[in-house]
Short mmCIF file of C-alpha atoms in Angstrom, two decimals:
data_model
loop_
_atom_site.label_atom_id
_atom_site.label_comp_id
_atom_site.label_asym_id
_atom_site.label_seq_id
_atom_site.Cartn_x
_atom_site.Cartn_y
_atom_site.Cartn_z
CA MET A 1 -12.05 -4.09 -2.06
CA ARG A 2 -15.37 -2.58 -2.94
CA ASN A 3 -15.84 -0.94 -6.29
CA ARG A 4 -15.74 2.85 -6.27
CA LEU A 5 -16.72 5.50 -8.69
CA ILE A 6 -14.05 7.95 -9.46
CA PRO A 7 -15.26 11.52 -8.96
CA VAL A 8 -16.41 12.94 -12.19
CA LEU A 9 -14.78 16.16 -13.49
CA THR A 10 -16.43 18.59 -15.92
CA LEU A 11 -15.92 17.66 -19.56
CA ALA A 12 -14.94 21.26 -20.37
CA PHE A 13 -11.32 20.45 -19.51
CA MET A 14 -10.96 17.77 -22.13
CA THR A 15 -9.03 18.84 -25.28
CA LEU A 16 -7.06 15.78 -26.54
CA ALA A 17 -8.34 13.25 -29.01
CA VAL A 18 -6.50 9.98 -29.03
CA PRO A 19 -6.62 7.83 -32.15
CA GLY A 20 -5.05 4.88 -30.32
CA ALA A 21 -3.88 1.62 -31.74
CA ASN A 22 -5.89 -0.14 -34.45
CA ALA A 23 -8.88 -1.72 -32.70
CA PHE A 24 -8.36 -4.98 -34.62
CA ASP A 25 -4.55 -5.09 -34.17
CA VAL A 26 -4.70 -6.92 -30.85
CA SER A 27 -2.77 -9.92 -29.50
CA SER A 28 -5.93 -11.65 -28.27
CA LEU A 29 -7.67 -13.76 -30.94
CA ALA A 30 -10.86 -13.85 -28.93
CA LEU A 31 -10.94 -9.99 -28.68
CA HIS A 32 -10.13 -9.65 -32.44
CA LEU A 33 -12.93 -12.06 -33.42
CA HIS A 34 -15.37 -10.28 -31.09
CA LEU A 35 -14.66 -6.82 -32.42
CA SER A 36 -14.72 -7.75 -36.09
CA GLY A 37 -17.80 -9.91 -35.69
CA MET A 38 -20.11 -7.55 -33.91
CA LYS A 39 -23.22 -6.99 -36.10
CA GLU A 40 -24.92 -4.49 -33.73
CA ALA A 41 -24.08 -2.29 -30.78
CA SER A 42 -24.39 -3.88 -27.36
CA PRO A 43 -23.88 -2.94 -23.67
CA PRO A 44 -20.26 -2.83 -22.36
CA ARG A 45 -18.59 -6.21 -21.70
CA ILE A 46 -15.14 -7.43 -20.75
CA VAL A 47 -13.28 -9.57 -23.28
CA ASP A 48 -9.76 -10.78 -22.40
CA ASP A 49 -8.92 -7.88 -20.03
CA TYR A 50 -10.40 -5.23 -22.31
CA LEU A 51 -13.60 -3.21 -21.94
CA VAL A 52 -15.46 -3.30 -25.23
CA LEU A 53 -17.76 -0.44 -26.20
CA SER A 54 -19.78 -0.21 -29.37
CA ALA A 55 -22.15 2.15 -31.25
CA SER A 56 -24.35 1.98 -34.32
CA GLY A 57 -25.59 4.79 -36.51
CA PRO A 58 -24.77 7.02 -39.48
CA TYR A 59 -21.91 8.75 -37.64
CA ARG A 60 -18.69 10.00 -39.12
CA PHE A 61 -16.91 10.00 -35.73
CA VAL A 62 -17.50 8.12 -32.48
CA GLY A 63 -15.29 8.58 -29.41
CA ALA A 64 -15.35 8.00 -25.64
CA ALA A 65 -13.88 9.65 -22.57
CA PHE A 66 -13.54 8.12 -19.18
CA SER A 67 -13.62 9.23 -15.55
CA HIS A 68 -10.67 7.03 -14.51
CA GLU A 69 -8.55 9.13 -16.92
CA ASP A 70 -10.04 12.39 -15.52
CA TRP A 71 -11.67 12.95 -18.89
CA ARG A 72 -8.30 14.01 -20.37
CA SER A 73 -8.59 12.03 -23.62
CA ILE A 74 -11.16 11.03 -26.28
CA HIS A 75 -10.57 7.52 -27.57
CA SER A 76 -11.62 7.04 -31.17
CA PHE A 77 -13.81 4.09 -32.14
CA GLU A 78 -13.17 2.18 -35.45
CA ARG A 79 -15.84 0.81 -37.78
CA ASN A 80 -15.83 -3.01 -38.36
CA ARG A 81 -16.95 -4.85 -41.55
CA TYR A 82 -20.61 -4.64 -40.42
CA GLY A 83 -20.52 -0.88 -39.90
CA VAL A 84 -20.45 -1.06 -36.14
CA PHE A 85 -18.18 1.32 -34.31
CA VAL A 86 -16.07 -0.55 -31.72
CA LEU A 87 -13.55 0.39 -29.04
CA ALA A 88 -11.37 -1.81 -26.78
CA VAL A 89 -9.94 -0.21 -23.69
CA PRO A 90 -7.39 -2.11 -21.55
CA VAL A 91 -8.60 -2.90 -18.06
CA PRO A 92 -6.03 -1.19 -15.71
CA TYR A 93 -4.16 -3.25 -13.14
CA GLY A 94 -5.54 -2.94 -9.67
CA SER A 95 -8.72 -3.31 -7.64
CA ALA A 96 -12.18 -3.55 -9.17
CA LEU A 97 -13.54 -0.19 -10.22
CA THR A 98 -16.79 1.43 -11.33
CA ILE A 99 -16.10 4.02 -13.96
CA GLY A 100 -18.15 6.70 -15.69
CA TYR A 101 -17.90 7.41 -19.44
CA ARG A 102 -19.50 9.50 -22.22
CA LEU A 103 -19.58 9.11 -25.95
CA VAL A 104 -18.85 11.72 -28.58
CA LEU A 105 -21.19 11.20 -31.54
CA ASP A 106 -20.19 13.54 -34.38
CA GLY A 107 -19.09 16.12 -31.87
CA VAL A 108 -22.12 15.78 -29.61
CA TRP A 109 -21.65 14.49 -26.05
CA ALA A 110 -24.04 11.70 -25.14
CA ALA A 111 -24.61 8.80 -22.74
CA ASP A 112 -24.18 5.33 -24.32
CA PRO A 113 -27.55 4.59 -25.97
CA VAL A 114 -27.22 0.81 -25.48
CA ASN A 115 -26.15 0.94 -21.86
CA PRO A 116 -28.97 1.28 -19.36
CA ARG A 117 -26.61 1.94 -16.39
CA ARG A 118 -26.42 5.69 -15.99
CA VAL A 119 -25.94 8.34 -13.28
CA ARG A 120 -26.23 12.10 -13.39
CA ASP A 121 -23.15 14.21 -12.72
CA GLU A 122 -24.03 16.46 -9.79
CA GLN A 123 -21.62 19.18 -11.09
CA THR A 124 -22.70 19.45 -14.74
CA GLY A 125 -26.08 17.71 -14.78
CA ALA A 126 -24.83 15.51 -17.64
CA SER A 127 -25.89 11.89 -17.91
CA LEU A 128 -22.94 9.49 -17.56
CA SER A 129 -22.87 5.83 -18.50
CA LEU A 130 -21.37 3.34 -16.06
CA ALA A 131 -19.20 0.38 -16.60
CA GLU A 132 -17.24 -2.08 -14.41
CA PHE A 133 -13.56 -2.83 -14.43
CA PRO A 134 -12.92 -6.18 -12.78
CA GLU A 135 -9.95 -6.66 -10.45
CA ARG A 136 -6.77 -7.26 -12.37
CA PRO A 137 -3.86 -8.29 -10.16
CA ARG A 138 -0.57 -6.40 -10.45
CA THR A 139 1.42 -9.54 -9.75
CA VAL A 140 2.55 -10.15 -13.36
CA LEU A 141 5.88 -9.76 -15.00
CA GLY A 142 6.60 -6.21 -16.06
CA VAL A 143 3.91 -4.71 -13.78
CA TRP A 144 4.76 -5.88 -10.26
CA ASP A 145 7.52 -4.11 -8.34
CA PRO A 146 8.30 -5.90 -5.03
CA ALA A 147 9.92 -2.74 -3.51
CA GLY A 148 7.90 0.08 -2.00
CA ASN A 149 8.30 2.90 0.40
CA GLY A 150 9.86 1.50 3.56
CA GLY A 151 9.77 -2.17 2.60
CA ALA A 152 9.07 -4.86 0.12
CA THR A 153 6.27 -7.41 -0.66
CA PHE A 154 7.22 -10.68 -2.30
CA PHE A 155 4.90 -13.02 -4.14
CA PHE A 156 5.58 -16.56 -5.31
CA GLN A 157 3.53 -19.15 -7.11
CA GLY A 158 4.27 -22.81 -6.81
CA GLU A 159 2.78 -26.12 -5.63
CA SER A 160 0.50 -25.96 -2.60
CA GLY A 161 1.78 -27.04 0.79
CA GLN A 162 5.49 -26.23 0.13
CA ARG A 163 7.82 -24.40 2.46
CA VAL A 164 8.91 -21.25 0.55
CA SER A 165 11.25 -18.62 2.04
CA VAL A 166 13.08 -15.46 0.95
CA ALA A 167 16.88 -15.20 1.38
CA GLY A 168 18.84 -12.19 0.57
CA THR A 169 21.26 -9.45 1.63
CA PHE A 170 18.72 -8.25 4.17
CA ASN A 171 19.06 -11.52 6.22
CA ALA A 172 22.61 -12.64 5.33
CA TRP A 173 21.13 -15.10 2.79
CA ASP A 174 19.66 -17.21 5.61
CA PRO A 175 17.04 -19.56 4.06
CA PHE A 176 15.22 -20.08 7.34
CA ILE A 177 14.51 -16.60 8.75
CA HIS A 178 11.82 -15.25 6.37
CA GLU A 179 9.28 -17.98 5.55
CA MET A 180 6.44 -16.98 3.20
CA LEU A 181 2.79 -17.39 4.10
CA GLU A 182 0.55 -19.46 1.70
CA THR A 183 -2.40 -17.12 1.29
CA THR A 184 -4.33 -19.29 -1.15
CA PRO A 185 -3.40 -22.74 -2.53
CA GLY A 186 -0.09 -22.35 -4.39
CA TYR A 187 0.27 -18.57 -3.74
CA TYR A 188 2.80 -17.40 -1.24
CA LYS A 189 3.35 -13.85 0.17
CA LEU A 190 5.74 -12.07 2.54
CA SER A 191 5.99 -8.38 3.42
CA LEU A 192 9.17 -6.99 5.10
CA ASP A 193 9.95 -3.56 6.56
CA LEU A 194 13.36 -2.57 5.15
CA PRO A 195 15.41 0.60 5.38
CA PRO A 196 16.14 2.45 2.16
CA GLY A 197 18.74 0.80 -0.08
CA ASP A 198 19.51 -1.76 -2.71
CA TYR A 199 18.89 -5.41 -1.90
CA TYR A 200 19.38 -8.76 -3.64
CA TYR A 201 17.41 -11.88 -2.96
CA VAL A 202 16.12 -15.27 -4.15
CA PHE A 203 13.29 -17.58 -3.23
CA ILE A 204 14.13 -20.93 -1.66
CA TYR A 205 11.69 -23.46 -3.12
CA ARG A 206 12.14 -27.23 -2.77
CA GLY A 207 15.65 -26.55 -1.68
CA GLU A 208 16.56 -24.64 -4.80
CA ARG A 209 17.48 -20.97 -5.22
CA VAL A 210 14.91 -19.32 -7.51
CA PRO A 211 15.11 -15.73 -8.74
CA ASP A 212 11.89 -13.80 -8.63
CA PRO A 213 9.77 -14.62 -11.77
CA LEU A 214 7.93 -11.34 -11.41
CA ASN A 215 11.07 -9.12 -11.23
CA ARG A 216 12.90 -8.21 -14.43
CA ARG A 217 15.93 -6.88 -12.42
CA LEU A 218 18.44 -9.77 -12.46
CA LEU A 219 22.09 -9.82 -11.56
CA TYR A 220 24.62 -12.68 -11.76
CA GLY A 221 27.14 -13.51 -9.10
CA SER A 222 30.66 -14.82 -9.58
CA ASP A 223 29.26 -18.33 -9.38
CA GLY A 224 27.01 -17.58 -12.37
CA ARG A 225 23.78 -17.85 -10.45
CA ALA A 226 20.99 -15.26 -10.88
CA VAL A 227 19.65 -13.09 -8.07
CA SER A 228 16.83 -10.60 -8.16
CA ALA A 229 17.43 -6.91 -7.16
CA ILE A 230 15.16 -4.28 -5.61
CA THR A 231 15.58 -0.69 -4.43
CA VAL A 232 13.61 0.36 -1.34
CA THR A 233 12.89 4.09 -1.03
CA ARG A 234 12.11 6.20 2.01
CA LEU A 235 8.63 6.55 3.39
#
């Protein structure tokens, strides 16, 4: 899907400043080392699924607001050991996206001085800096929900060239009716139209019943075997 720039809203509506988590208290060692080791401000870059912004100068406060958040919040930077202000913003799950952002430098709105990519907001005339969010698939545990309005979409990862199917209460647990399509080597997908309701299912992989690794909702039958659960809503 092509990148798109979210329409920019006037900054006059923004009132909330967000301190956020400690910029250096992150689970990624690579990100921690990058933030703490920056000796000068540099253009935006992606490090381990985070957008990293930076600023240098004798400022008391540096913040940033973003178009993909509708300018609702100001995210506070933190100063590292070299005196560089740094900020790490998580890349949202979904398609690739071009976003606009502005900095707050001691209370003054400004474009990012170290980012040459800019555009002028047609509504306010303000100069906005641009950055890119890369695609970040939603098919991870805790993010992906197979159920949707009017149906479900199942994903499974395994060895390439296998026969993978979905068996559940929607097909009387038949392992042959709904075979998944291998969209890329080792990645399988199946979309089904289903009426609203609760359903239980497993994947059939190499002759074994496998609950959905992406779905946290697990139930156990009288035989002790786990099945995955979804709830389909109306369109």
